[in-house]
XYZ file of C-alpha atoms in Angstrom:
597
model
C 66.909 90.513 91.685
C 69.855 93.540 91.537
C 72.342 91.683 91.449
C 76.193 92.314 93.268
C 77.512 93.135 90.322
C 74.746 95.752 89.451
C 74.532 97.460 93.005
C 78.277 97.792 93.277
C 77.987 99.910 89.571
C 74.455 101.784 91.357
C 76.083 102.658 94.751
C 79.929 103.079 93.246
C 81.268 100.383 94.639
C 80.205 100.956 98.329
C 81.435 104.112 98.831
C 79.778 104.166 102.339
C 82.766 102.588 103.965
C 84.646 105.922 103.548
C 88.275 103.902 102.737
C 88.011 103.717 98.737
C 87.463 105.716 95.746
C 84.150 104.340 93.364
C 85.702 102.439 89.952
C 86.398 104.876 87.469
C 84.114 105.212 84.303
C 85.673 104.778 81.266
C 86.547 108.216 79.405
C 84.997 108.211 75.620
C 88.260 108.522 74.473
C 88.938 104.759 76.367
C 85.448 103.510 75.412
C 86.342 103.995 71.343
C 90.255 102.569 72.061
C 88.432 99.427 74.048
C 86.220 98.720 70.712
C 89.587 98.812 68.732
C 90.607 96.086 71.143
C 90.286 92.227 70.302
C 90.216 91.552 73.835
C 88.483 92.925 77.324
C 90.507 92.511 80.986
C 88.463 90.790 83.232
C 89.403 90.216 87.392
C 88.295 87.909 89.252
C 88.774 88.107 92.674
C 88.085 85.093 95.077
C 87.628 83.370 98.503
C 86.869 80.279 99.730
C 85.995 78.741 103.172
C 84.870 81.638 104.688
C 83.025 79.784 107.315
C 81.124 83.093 109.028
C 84.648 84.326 110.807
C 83.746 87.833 110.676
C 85.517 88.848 113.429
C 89.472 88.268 113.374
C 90.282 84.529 114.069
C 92.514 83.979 116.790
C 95.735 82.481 117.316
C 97.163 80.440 114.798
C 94.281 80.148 113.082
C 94.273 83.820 112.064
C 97.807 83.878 110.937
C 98.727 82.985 106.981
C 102.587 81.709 106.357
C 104.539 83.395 104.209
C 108.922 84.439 103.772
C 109.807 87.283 105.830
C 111.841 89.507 102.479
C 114.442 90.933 104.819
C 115.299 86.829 106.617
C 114.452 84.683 104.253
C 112.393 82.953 107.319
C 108.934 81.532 107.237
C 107.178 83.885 109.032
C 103.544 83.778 110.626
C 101.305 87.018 109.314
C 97.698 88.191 111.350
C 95.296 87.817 108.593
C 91.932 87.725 107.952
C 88.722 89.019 109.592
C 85.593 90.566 107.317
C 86.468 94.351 108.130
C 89.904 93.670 106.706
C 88.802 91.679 103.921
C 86.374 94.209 102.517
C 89.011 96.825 102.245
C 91.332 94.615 100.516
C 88.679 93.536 98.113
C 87.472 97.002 97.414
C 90.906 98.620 96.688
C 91.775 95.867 94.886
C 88.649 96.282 92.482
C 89.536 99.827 91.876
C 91.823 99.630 89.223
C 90.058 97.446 87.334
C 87.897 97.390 83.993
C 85.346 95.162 85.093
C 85.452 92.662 88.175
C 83.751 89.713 89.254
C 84.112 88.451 93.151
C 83.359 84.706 93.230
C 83.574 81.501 96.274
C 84.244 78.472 95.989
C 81.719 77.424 98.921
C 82.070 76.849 102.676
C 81.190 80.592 103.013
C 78.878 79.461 105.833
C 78.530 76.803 108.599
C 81.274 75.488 111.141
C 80.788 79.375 112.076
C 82.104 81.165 115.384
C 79.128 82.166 117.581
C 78.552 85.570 116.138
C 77.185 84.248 113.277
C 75.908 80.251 114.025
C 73.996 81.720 116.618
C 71.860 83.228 114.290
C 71.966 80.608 111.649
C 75.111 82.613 109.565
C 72.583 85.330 108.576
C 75.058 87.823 109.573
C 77.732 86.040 106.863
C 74.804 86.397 104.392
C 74.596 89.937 104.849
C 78.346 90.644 105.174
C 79.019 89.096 101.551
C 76.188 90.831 100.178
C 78.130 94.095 101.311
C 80.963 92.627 100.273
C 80.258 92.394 96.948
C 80.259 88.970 96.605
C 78.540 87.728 93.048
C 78.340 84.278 93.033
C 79.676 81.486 95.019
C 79.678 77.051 94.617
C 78.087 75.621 97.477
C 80.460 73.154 100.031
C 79.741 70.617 102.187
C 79.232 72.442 105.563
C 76.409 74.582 103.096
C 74.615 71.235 104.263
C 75.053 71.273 107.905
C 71.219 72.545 108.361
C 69.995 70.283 105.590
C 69.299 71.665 101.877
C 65.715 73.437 102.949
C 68.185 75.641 105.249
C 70.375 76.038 102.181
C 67.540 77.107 100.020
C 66.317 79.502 102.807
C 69.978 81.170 103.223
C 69.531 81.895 99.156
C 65.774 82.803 98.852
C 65.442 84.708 102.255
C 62.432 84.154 104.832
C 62.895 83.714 108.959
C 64.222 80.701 110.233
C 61.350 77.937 110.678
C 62.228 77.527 114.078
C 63.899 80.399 115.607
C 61.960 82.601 113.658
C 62.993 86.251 112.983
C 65.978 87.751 115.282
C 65.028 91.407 115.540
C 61.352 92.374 115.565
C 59.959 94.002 112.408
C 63.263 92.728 110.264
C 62.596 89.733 108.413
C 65.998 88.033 106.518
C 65.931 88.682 102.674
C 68.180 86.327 101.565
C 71.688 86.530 99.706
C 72.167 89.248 96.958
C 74.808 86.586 95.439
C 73.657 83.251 93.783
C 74.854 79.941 95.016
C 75.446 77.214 92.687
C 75.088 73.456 93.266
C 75.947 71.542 89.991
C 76.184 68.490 91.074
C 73.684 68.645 94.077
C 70.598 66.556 92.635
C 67.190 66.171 94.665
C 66.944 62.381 94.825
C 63.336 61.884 93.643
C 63.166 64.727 90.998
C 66.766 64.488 89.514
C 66.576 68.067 89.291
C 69.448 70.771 90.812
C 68.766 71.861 94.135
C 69.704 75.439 92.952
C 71.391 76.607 89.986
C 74.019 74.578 88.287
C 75.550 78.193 86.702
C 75.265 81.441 86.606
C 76.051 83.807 83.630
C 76.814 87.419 83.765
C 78.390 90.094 81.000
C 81.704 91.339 80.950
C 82.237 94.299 78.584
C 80.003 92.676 76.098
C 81.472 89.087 76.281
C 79.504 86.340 78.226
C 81.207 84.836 80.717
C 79.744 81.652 82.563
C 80.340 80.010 86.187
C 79.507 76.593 86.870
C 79.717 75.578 90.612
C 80.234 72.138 92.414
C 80.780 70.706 95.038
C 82.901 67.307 96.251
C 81.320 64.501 95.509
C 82.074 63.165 98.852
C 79.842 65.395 100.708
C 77.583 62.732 102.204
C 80.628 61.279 103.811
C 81.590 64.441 105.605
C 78.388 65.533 106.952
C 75.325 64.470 109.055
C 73.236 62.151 107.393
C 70.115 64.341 108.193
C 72.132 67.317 106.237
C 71.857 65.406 103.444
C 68.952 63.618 103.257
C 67.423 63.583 100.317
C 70.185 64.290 97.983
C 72.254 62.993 95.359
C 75.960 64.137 95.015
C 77.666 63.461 91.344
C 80.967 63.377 90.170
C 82.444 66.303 89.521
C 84.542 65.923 86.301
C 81.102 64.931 84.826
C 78.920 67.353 85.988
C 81.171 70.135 85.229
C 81.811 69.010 81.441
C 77.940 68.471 81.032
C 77.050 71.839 81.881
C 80.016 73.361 80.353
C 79.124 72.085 77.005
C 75.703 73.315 77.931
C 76.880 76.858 78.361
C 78.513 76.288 74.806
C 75.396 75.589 72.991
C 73.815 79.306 74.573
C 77.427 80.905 73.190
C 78.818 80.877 76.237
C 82.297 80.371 75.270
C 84.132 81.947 78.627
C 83.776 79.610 81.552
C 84.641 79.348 85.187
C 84.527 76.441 87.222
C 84.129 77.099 91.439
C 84.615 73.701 92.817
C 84.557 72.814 97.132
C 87.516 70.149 96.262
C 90.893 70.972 96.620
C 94.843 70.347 96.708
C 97.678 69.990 99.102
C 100.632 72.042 98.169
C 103.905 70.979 98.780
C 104.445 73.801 100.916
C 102.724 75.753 103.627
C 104.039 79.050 102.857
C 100.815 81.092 101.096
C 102.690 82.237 97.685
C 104.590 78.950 96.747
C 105.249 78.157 93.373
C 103.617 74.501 92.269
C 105.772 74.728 88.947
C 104.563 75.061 85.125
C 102.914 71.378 85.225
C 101.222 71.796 88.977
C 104.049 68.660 90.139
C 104.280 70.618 93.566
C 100.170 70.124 94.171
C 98.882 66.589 95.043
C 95.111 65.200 96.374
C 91.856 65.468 94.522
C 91.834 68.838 92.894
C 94.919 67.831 90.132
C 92.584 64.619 88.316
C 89.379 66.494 88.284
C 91.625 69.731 86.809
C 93.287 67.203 84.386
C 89.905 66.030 82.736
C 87.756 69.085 82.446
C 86.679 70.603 79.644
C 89.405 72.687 78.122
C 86.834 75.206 77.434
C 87.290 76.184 81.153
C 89.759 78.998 81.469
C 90.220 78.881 85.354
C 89.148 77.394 88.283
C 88.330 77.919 91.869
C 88.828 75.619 94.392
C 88.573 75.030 98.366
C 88.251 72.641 101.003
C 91.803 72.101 102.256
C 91.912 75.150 103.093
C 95.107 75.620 101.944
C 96.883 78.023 99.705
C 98.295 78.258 95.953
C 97.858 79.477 92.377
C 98.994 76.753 90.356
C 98.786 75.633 86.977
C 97.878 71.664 86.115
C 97.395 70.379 82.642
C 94.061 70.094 80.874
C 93.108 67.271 78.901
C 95.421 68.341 75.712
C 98.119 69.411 78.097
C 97.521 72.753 78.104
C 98.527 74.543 81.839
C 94.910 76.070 83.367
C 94.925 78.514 86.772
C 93.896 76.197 89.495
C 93.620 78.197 92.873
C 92.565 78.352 96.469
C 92.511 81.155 99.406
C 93.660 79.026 102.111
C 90.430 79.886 104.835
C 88.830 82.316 107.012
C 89.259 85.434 105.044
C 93.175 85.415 105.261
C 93.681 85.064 102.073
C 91.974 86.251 98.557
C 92.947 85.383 95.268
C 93.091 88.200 91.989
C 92.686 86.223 88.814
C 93.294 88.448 85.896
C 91.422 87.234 82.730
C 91.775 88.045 78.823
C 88.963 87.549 77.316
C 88.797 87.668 73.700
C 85.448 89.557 72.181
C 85.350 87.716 68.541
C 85.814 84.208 69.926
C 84.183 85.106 73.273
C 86.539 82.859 74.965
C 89.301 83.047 77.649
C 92.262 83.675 76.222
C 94.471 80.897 78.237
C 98.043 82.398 78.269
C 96.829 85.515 79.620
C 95.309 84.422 83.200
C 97.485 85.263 85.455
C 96.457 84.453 89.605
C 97.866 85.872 92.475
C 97.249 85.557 96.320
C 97.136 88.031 98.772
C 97.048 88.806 102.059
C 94.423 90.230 104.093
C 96.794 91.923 106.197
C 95.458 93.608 109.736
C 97.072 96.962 109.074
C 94.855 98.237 106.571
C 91.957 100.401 107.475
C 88.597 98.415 108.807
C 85.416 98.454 106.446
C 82.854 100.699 108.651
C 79.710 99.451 107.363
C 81.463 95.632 108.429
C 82.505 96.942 111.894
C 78.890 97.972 112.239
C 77.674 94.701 111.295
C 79.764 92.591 113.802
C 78.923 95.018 116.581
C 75.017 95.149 116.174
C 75.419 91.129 115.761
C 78.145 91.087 119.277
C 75.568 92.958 121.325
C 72.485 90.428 120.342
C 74.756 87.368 121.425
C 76.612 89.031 124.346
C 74.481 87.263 127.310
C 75.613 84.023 125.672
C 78.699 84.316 124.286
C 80.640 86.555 127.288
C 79.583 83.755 129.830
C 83.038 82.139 130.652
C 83.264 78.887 131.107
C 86.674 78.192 131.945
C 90.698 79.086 132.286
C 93.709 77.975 129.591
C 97.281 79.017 131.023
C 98.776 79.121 127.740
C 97.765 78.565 123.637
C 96.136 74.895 122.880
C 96.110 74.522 119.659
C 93.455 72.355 117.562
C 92.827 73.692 114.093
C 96.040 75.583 114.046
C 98.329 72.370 114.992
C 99.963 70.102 111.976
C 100.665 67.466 114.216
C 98.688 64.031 113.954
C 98.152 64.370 117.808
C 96.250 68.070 118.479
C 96.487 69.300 122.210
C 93.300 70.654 121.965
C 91.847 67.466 120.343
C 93.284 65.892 123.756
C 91.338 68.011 125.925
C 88.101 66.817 123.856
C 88.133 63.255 124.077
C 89.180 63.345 127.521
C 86.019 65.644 127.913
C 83.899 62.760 126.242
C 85.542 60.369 128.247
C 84.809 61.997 131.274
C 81.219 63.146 130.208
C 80.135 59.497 129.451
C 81.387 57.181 131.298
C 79.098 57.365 134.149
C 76.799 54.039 133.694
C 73.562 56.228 133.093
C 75.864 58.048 130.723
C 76.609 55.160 128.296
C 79.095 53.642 130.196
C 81.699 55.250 127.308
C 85.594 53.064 127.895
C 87.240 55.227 125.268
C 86.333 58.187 123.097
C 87.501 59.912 120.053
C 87.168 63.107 118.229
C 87.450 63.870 114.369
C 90.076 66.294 113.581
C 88.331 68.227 111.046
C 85.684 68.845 114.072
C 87.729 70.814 115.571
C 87.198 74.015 114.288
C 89.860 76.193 116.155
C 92.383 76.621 119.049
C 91.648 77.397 122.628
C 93.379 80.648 122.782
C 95.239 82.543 126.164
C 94.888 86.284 125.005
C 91.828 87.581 125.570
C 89.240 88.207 122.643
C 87.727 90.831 124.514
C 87.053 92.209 127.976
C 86.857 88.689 129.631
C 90.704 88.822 130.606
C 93.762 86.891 129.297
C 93.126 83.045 129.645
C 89.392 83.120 130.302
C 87.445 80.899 127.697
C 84.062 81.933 126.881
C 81.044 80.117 125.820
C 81.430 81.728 122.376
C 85.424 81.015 122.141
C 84.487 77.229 123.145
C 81.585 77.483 120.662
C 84.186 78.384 118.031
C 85.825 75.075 118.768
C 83.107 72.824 118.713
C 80.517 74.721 116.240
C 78.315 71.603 115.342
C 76.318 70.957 118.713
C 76.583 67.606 117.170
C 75.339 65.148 120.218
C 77.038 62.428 121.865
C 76.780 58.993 121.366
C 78.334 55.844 122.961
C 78.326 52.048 121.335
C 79.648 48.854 121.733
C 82.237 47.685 119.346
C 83.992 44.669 119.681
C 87.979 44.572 120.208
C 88.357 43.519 116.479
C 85.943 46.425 115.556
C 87.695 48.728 117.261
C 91.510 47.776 115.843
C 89.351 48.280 112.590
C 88.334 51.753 113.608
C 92.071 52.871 114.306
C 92.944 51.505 110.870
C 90.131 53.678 108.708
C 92.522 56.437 109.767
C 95.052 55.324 106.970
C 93.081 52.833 104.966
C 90.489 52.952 102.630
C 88.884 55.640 101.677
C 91.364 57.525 103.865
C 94.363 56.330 102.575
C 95.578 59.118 100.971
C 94.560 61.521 103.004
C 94.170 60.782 106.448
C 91.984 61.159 109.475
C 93.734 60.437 112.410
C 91.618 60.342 115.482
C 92.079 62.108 118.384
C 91.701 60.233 121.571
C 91.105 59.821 125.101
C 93.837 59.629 127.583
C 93.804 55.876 128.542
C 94.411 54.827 124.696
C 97.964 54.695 123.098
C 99.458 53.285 120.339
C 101.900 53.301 117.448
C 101.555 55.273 113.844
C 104.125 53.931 110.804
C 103.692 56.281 108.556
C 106.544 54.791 106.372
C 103.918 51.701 105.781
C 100.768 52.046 103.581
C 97.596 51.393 104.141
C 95.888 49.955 107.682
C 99.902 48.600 108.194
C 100.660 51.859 109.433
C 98.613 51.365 112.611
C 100.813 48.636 114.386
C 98.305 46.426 115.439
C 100.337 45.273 118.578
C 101.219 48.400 120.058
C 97.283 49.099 120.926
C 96.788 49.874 124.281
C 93.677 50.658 126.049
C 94.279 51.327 130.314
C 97.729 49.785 129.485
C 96.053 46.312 128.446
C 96.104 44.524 124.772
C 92.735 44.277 122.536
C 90.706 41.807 122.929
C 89.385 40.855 119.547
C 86.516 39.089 120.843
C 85.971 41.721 124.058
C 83.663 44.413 123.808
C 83.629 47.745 124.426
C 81.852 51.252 125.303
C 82.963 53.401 122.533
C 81.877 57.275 122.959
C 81.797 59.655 120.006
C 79.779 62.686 118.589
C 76.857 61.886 116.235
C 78.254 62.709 113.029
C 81.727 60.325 113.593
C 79.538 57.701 115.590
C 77.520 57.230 111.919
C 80.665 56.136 110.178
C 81.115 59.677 108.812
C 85.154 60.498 107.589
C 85.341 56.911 106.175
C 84.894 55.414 109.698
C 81.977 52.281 109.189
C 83.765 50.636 111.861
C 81.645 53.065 114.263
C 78.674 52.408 112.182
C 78.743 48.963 112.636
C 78.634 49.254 116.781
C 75.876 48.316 118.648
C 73.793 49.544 121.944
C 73.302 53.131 121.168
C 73.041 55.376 124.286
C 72.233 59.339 123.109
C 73.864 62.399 125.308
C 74.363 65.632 125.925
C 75.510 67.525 122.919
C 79.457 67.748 122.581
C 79.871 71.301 123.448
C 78.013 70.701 126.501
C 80.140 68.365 127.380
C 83.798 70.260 126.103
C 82.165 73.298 128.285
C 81.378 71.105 131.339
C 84.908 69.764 131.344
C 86.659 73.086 131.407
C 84.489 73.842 134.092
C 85.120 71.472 136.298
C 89.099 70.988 135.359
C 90.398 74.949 135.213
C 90.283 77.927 137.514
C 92.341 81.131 137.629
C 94.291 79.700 140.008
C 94.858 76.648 138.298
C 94.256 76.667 134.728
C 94.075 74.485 132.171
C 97.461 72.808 130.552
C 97.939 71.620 127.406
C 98.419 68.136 127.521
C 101.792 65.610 126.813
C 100.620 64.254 123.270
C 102.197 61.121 124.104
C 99.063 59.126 123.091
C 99.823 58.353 119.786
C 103.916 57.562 118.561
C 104.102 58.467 115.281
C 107.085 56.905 113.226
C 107.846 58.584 109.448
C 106.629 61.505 107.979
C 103.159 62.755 109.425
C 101.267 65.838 108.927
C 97.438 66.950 109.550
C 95.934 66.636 105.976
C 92.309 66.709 107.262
């Protein structure tokens, strides 16, 4: 297979999209210095969480943090979008003497319409012409199940949908996804590769990719079926020393696992010893392999270029790109040609911004305008009226506006008795996907939402479900949020409009839910009562660290939860009288508190 790499040297670095020189070639004046020199430059540039936003995303979800130079203010930046992205990547390669554009998964799934509607093909395609080389595979890589997975690697038409375009069959990605630590229960053997290793100016250079070993948690059961998910710390060191034996002393690890800065702002500083960086990402840096010179991460899709200790202390580059294509990352690399290691002092990571006033990749604005026109008939139909912004993905409170609007919608959608006879519902917040956005996208007008911009919300098509859990069950549910496996980071529930109670985030643990504030139509729990619990699919299986929901009883299938989001704007907007965001008075949080899904 031609390789990225080997197509961006054959074609000069795309030189089709008109905006960028091809990479020089190295004079034979610099090719006899470079053998003088004990070491080669190597960049890396990277992305993460991707999740097939080709176009622009909107409101505050396409906008990256960062201080304003002139004020001194935090400031909110347009960023992102794959026509953007491109150009960035492809100037930012040019100066380079050899470069290497990895992922650290999520490049697919959770994708707006343009792209899910045709199984993120389109993403495939776009990364192949972006040049990407190699990514890690994440958990949403799993929404379709590992066969899709395979099929999104190896190429073929979809087994159900078959081919989009007649005579044009999908070939597959150009780039090679890795899944380390993604075993096939029965066989013990990878599901795909567990590295990939490539040449840099003579020196081998190895990437090992991974993804969180709580993937089965944090997707459908039927995505994962099948599958084993190990730890990552182990998996990583096993194949590193693997990659030793073959003299494969330069390594890369591209893990879907991640950190939580201390700050929101895209270029903050986590210190020499990574003590401004907290959550999973700083134990599993601390205990791999030195032999790793750098590593990739994702997940939280949030932003920094740290440094955190290796096992003899040592600082190692730990970064992520925030999400969506706002963001990349340059990682510049010595590495040394007698040892045919990284040299560690020299890596040196940077983010950047994929800033909206640079020129637009052609050959990517061709791509999301032959994909537009195929989904147009579904995607333009609207579906409903917003008066002003409601935010979901984009909001850092505990309470979204948008995740409101949802659980009222599932509320609404299945409490009829034939329904399930739902009493109360409740959304994940990591469901929610984006906000609900006043400005038009397109020709639709300003506060129309479309099928597609409601699709972009609820991506999953994940189907309703309603149970009965008993009073004491559900007290339990509300206190997964901040408990167990939760309890660092949590979930907090979004729900419907007749439920209220009180958060304590200055407690640990389930004590943070105050037991006695729970109100449900303005009435007490009753720990021995039982009731109609609605919820989508994947949060109705116990999935975020909720068995509580797993445990209920009675199962009653519906309609799909977009159907349901899209039937509630429907019926509770018009242009006369369009939607509002609501109070978020449902939940009253005391203490710090801040979305960490």
């Amino acid at each position: 297979m031609l390789t990225a790499r080997s197509r961006r040297a054959a074609l000069a670095a795309i030189a089709a999209a008109g905006l960028v020189g091809t990479v020089a070639m190295p004079t034979a004046a610099q090719a006899a210095d470079a053998k003088r020199q004990k070491t080669v430059n190597l960049q890396l540039l990277a992305i993460n969480d991707f999740h097939g936003n080709l176009e622009p995303p909107a409101g505050s979800s396409g906008t990256i943090k960062e201080i304003d130079p002139a004020t001194g203010q935090v400031v909110s930046t347009p960023a992102g979008g794959i026509e953007y992205l491109a150009t960035a990547l492809r100037q930012a390669r040019i100066p380079a003497d050899d470069s290497i554009t990895v992922a650290a998964g999520d490049i697919v799934g959770a994708s707006p319409l343009t792209s899910a509607l045709f199984h993120d093909e389109p993403t495939i395609e776009a990364m192949d012409k972006l040049g990407l080389d190699v990514t890690a595979v994440g958990n949403h890589e799993f929404d379709e199940g590992a066969k899709e997975l395979v099929r999104l690697q190896e190429g073929g038409c979809h087994p159900v949908d078959g081919c989009y375009e007649e005579g044009r069959k999908f070939k597959g990605a150009n780039f090679n996804y890795l899944a380390a630590n993604v075993t096939n229960e029965k066989t013990g053997k990878p599901i795909l590769a567990p590295y990939w290793v490539t040449k840099s100016q003579g020196v081998k250079v190895g990437f090992i990719g991974a993804t969180l070993e709580g993937t089965p948690n944090i997707v459908t059961a039927e995505g994962v079926k099948g599958l084993k998910f190990g730890n990552e710390v182990a998996t990583i060191n096993k194949y590193a020393a693997e990659l030793k034996k073959q003299g494969v002393n330069s390594i890369v690890a591209l893990i879907h696992e991640g950190g939580y800065p201390a700050s929101s702002t895209y270029n903050y500083d986590c210190g020499t010893a990574g003590q401004g960086i907290s959550g999973p990402i700083v134990d599993i840096a601390k205990n791999l392999d030195p032999a790793i010179g750098a590593i990739v991460t994702g997940h939280t899709h949030n932003a920094y270029a740290c440094t955190i200790p290796d096992p003899q202390g040592v600082p190692r580059s730990v970064t992520s790109a925030a999400s969506f294509g706002r963001l990349y990352t340059e990682i510049d690399l010595k590495l040394d040609k007698t040892t045919g290691s990284i040299v560690r002092p020299s890596v040196k990571a940077e983010n950047h911004v994929v800033r909206r006033t640079v020129e637009k990749a052609p050959d990517m604005t061709e791509l999301i305008a032959h994909y537009s026109k195929l989904a147009a008939p579904i995607a333009n139909r609207p579906v409903g009226y917003v008066g002003s912004d409601i935010n979901g993905r984009g909001s850092s409170d505990l309470e979204k506006p948008l995740g409101d609007v949802i659980a009222d919608a599932q509320l609404e959608g299945l409490a009829p008795a034939d329904k399930g006879g739902a009493q109360v519902a409740f959304m994940n917040p990591g469901g929610i996907r984006s906000d609900l956005v006043y400005k038009a996208s397109g020709a639709e007008g300003d506060g129309v939402v479309t099928y597609g911009e409601a699709f972009t919300v609820q991506p999953f098509t994940n189907m309703m479900q309603v149970k009965t859990l008993t009073g004491a069950q559900l007290v339990q549910l509300l206190q997964q949020q901040v408990s167990g496996p939760n309890d660092a980071a949590p979930k907090i529930l979004q729900g419907s409009k007749n439920l209220a109670y009180t958060l304590d985030m200055r407690k640990t643990g389930a004590a943070r839910v105050v037991a006695d504030s729970i109100r449900l139509n303005g009435a007490p729990i009753d720990p021995a009562g039982k009731y109609r619990v609605a919820a989508n699919e994947f949060l109705a299986g116990g999935g975020d660290g909720f068995p509580a929901f797993a445990a209920g009883t009675d199962k009653l299938v519906g309609a799909s939860d977009l159907d349901v989001f899209a039937a509630y704007l429907g019926a509770h907007s018009s242009a006369a009288s369009p939607l509002k965001a609501p109070a978020q008075d449902r939940i009253k949080v005391i203490g710090p508190g801040s979305d960490i899904d």
